[in-house]
PDB file of C-alpha atoms in Angstrom:
ATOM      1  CA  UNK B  30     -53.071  43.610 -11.306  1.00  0.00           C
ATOM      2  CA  UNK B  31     -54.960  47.067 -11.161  1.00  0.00           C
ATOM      3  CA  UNK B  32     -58.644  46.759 -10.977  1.00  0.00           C
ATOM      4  CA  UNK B  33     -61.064  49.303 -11.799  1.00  0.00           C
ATOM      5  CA  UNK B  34     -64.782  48.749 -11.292  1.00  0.00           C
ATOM      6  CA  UNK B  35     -67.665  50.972 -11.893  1.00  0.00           C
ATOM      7  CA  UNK B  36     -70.679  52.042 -10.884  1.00  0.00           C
ATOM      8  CA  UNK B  37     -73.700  54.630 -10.517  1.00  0.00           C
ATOM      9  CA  UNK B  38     -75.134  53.715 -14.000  1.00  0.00           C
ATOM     10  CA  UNK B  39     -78.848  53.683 -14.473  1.00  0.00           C
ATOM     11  CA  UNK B  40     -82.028  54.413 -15.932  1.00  0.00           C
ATOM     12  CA  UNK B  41     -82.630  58.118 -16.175  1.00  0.00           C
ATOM     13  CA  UNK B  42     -84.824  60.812 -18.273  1.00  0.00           C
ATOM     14  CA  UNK B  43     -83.766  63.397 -20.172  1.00  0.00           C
ATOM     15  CA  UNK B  44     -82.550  66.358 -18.859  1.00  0.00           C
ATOM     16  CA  UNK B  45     -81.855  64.361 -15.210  1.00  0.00           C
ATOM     17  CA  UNK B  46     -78.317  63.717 -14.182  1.00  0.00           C
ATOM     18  CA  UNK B  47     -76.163  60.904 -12.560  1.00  0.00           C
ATOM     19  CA  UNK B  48     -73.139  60.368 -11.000  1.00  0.00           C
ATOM     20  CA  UNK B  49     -70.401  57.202 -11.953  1.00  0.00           C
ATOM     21  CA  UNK B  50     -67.897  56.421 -10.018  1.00  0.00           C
ATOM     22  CA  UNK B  51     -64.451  54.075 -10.405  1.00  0.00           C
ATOM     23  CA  UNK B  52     -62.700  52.753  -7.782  1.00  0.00           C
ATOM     24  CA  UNK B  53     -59.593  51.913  -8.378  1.00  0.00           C
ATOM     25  CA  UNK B  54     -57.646  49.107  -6.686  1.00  0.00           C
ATOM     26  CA  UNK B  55     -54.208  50.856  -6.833  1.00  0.00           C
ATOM     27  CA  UNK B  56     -52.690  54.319  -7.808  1.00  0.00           C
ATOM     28  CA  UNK B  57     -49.078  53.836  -8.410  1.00  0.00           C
ATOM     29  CA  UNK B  58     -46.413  54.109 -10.480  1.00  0.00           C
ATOM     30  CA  UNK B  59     -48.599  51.912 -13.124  1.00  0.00           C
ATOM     31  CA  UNK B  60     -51.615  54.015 -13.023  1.00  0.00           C
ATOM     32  CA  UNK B  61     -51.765  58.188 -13.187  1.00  0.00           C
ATOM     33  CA  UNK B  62     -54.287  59.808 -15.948  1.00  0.00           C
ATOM     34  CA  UNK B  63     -58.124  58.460 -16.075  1.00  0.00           C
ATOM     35  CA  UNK B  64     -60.464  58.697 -18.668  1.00  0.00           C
ATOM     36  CA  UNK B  65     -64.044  57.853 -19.217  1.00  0.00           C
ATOM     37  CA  UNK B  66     -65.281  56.456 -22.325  1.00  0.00           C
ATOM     38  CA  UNK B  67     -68.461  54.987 -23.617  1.00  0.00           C
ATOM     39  CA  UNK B  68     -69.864  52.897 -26.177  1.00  0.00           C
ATOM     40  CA  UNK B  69     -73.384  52.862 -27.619  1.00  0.00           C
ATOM     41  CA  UNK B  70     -74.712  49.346 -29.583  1.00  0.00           C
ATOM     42  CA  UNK B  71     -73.615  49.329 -32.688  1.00  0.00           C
ATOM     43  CA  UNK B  72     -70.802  51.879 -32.098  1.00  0.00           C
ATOM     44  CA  UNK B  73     -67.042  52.239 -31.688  1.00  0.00           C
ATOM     45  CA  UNK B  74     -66.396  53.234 -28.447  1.00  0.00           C
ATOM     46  CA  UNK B  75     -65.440  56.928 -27.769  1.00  0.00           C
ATOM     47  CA  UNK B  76     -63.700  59.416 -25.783  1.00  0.00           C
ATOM     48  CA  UNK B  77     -65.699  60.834 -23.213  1.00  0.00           C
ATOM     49  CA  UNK B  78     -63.502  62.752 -20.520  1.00  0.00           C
ATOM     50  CA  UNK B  79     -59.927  62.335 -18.559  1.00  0.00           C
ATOM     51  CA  UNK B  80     -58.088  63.743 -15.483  1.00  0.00           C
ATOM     52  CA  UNK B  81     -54.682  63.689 -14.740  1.00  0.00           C
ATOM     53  CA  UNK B  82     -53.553  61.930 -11.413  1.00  0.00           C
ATOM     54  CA  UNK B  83     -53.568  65.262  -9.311  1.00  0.00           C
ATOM     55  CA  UNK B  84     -56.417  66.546 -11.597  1.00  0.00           C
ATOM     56  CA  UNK B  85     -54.755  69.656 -12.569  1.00  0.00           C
ATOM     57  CA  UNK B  86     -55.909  68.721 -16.193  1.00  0.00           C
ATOM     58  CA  UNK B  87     -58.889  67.839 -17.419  1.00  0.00           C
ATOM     59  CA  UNK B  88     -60.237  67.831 -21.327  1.00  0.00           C
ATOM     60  CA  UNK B  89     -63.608  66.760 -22.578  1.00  0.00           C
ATOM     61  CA  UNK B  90     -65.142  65.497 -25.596  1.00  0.00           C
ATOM     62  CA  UNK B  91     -67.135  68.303 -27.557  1.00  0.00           C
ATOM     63  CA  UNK B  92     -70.531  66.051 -27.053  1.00  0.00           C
ATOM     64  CA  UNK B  93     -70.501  66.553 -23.118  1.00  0.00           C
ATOM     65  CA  UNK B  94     -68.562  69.891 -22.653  1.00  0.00           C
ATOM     66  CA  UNK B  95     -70.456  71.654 -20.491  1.00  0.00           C
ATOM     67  CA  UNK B  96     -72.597  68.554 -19.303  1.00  0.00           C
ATOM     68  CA  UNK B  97     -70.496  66.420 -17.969  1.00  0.00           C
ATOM     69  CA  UNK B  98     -67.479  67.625 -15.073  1.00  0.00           C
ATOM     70  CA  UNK B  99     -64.987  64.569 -14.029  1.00  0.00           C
ATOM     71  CA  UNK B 100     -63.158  64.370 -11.137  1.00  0.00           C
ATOM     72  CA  UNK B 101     -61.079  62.488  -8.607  1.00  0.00           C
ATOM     73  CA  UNK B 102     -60.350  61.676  -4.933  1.00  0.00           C
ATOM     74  CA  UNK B 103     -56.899  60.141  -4.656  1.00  0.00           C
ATOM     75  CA  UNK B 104     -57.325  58.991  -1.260  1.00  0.00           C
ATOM     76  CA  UNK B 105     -60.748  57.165  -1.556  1.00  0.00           C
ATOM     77  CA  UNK B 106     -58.587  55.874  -5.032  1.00  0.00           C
ATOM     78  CA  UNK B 107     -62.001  56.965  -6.975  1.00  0.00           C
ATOM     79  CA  UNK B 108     -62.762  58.618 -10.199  1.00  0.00           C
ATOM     80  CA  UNK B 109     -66.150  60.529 -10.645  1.00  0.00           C
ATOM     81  CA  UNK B 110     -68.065  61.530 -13.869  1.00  0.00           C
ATOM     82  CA  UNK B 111     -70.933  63.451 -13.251  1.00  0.00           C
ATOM     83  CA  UNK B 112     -73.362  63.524 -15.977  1.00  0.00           C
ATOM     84  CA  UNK B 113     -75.966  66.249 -16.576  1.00  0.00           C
ATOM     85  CA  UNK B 114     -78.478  67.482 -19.187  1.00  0.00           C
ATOM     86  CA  UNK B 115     -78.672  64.241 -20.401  1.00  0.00           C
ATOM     87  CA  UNK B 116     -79.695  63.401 -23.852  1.00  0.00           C
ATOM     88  CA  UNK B 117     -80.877  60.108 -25.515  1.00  0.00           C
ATOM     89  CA  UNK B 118     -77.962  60.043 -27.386  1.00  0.00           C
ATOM     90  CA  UNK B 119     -76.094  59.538 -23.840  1.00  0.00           C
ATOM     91  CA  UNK B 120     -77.335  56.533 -23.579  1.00  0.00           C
ATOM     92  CA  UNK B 121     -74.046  53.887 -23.851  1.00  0.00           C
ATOM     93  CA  UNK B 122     -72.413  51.645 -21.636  1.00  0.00           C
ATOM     94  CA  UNK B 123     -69.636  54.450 -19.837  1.00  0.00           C
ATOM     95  CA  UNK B 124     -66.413  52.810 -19.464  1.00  0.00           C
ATOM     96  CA  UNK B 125     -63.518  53.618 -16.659  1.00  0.00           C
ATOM     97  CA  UNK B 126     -60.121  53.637 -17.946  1.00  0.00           C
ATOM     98  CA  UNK B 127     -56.489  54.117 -16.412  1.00  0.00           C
ATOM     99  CA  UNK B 128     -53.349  54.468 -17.702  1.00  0.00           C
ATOM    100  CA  UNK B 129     -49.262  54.553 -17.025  1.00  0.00           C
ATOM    101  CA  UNK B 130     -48.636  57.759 -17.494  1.00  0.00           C
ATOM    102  CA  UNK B 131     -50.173  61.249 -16.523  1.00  0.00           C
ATOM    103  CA  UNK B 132     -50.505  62.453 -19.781  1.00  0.00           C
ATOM    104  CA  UNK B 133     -54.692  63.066 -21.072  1.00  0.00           C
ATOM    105  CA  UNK B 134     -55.370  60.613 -23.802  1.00  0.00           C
ATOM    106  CA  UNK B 135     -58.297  60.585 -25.537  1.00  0.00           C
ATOM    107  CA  UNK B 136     -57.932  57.002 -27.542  1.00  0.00           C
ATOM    108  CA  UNK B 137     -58.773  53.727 -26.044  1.00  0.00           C
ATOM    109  CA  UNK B 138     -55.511  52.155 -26.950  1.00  0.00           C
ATOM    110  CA  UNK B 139     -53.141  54.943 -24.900  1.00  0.00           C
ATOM    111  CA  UNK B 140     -55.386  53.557 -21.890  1.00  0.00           C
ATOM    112  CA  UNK B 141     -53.926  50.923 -20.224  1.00  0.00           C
ATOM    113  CA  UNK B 142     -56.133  49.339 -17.762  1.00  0.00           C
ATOM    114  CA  UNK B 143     -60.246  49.131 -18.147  1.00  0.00           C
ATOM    115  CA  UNK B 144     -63.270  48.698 -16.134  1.00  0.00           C
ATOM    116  CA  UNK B 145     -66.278  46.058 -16.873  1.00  0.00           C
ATOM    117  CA  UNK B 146     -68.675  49.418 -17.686  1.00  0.00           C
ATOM    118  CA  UNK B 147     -71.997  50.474 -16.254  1.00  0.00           C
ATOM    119  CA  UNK B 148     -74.976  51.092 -17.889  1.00  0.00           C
ATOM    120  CA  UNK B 149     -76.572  54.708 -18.792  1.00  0.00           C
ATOM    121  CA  UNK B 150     -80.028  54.838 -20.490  1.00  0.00           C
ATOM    122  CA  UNK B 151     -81.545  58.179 -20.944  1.00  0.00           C
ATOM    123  CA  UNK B 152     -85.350  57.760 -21.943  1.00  0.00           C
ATOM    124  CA  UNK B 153     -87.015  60.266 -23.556  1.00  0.00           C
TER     125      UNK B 153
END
């Protein structure tokens, strides 16, 4: 079972910057594009960024283009967003997500495999 836990959430104010990271138990056959997603209270949860496995490919939502980079080490297994000029409106649990094939997806249900979250808050 591929396990994907995250971390590097926190409290932050606006403007500052953080880095999350997902560490991923196994990259195999059953797990090649990443994404990032989040999901405010109250809110569906939404596209954020993805990488494909050798991270040739990237796309980003239109919210964080230009704020946020992700990227990825295959040999520590880890996936990095780094977040930057953040906003209030950043402020969501941030989701790790992993899926079968190496193609970007931007939906939660192409996404095969998720993380527990971490927690962003962005005080003004």
């Amino acid at each position: 079972q591929v396990q994907l836990v995250e971390s590097g959430g926190g409290l932050v104010q606006a403007g500052g910057s953080l880095r999350l990271s997902c560490a991923v138990s196994e990259y195999s056959k059953t797990t090649q594009a990443t994404g990032w997603f989040r999901q405010a209270p109250g809110k569906e949860r939404e596209f954020v960024a993805a990488i494909t496995y050798n991270g040739a490919r990237t796309t980003y939502a239109d919210s964080v283009k230009g704020r946020f980079a992700i990227s990825r080490d295959n040999d520590k297994n880890t996936v990095y967003l780094y977040l930057s000029s953040l906003k209030p409106e950043d402020t969501a649990v941030y989701y790790c997500a992993a899926r079968i094939y190496n193609i970007l997806g931007t939906l939660p249900g192409q996404y095969d495999y998720w993380g527990q979250g971490t927690q962003v808050t962005v005080s003004s």
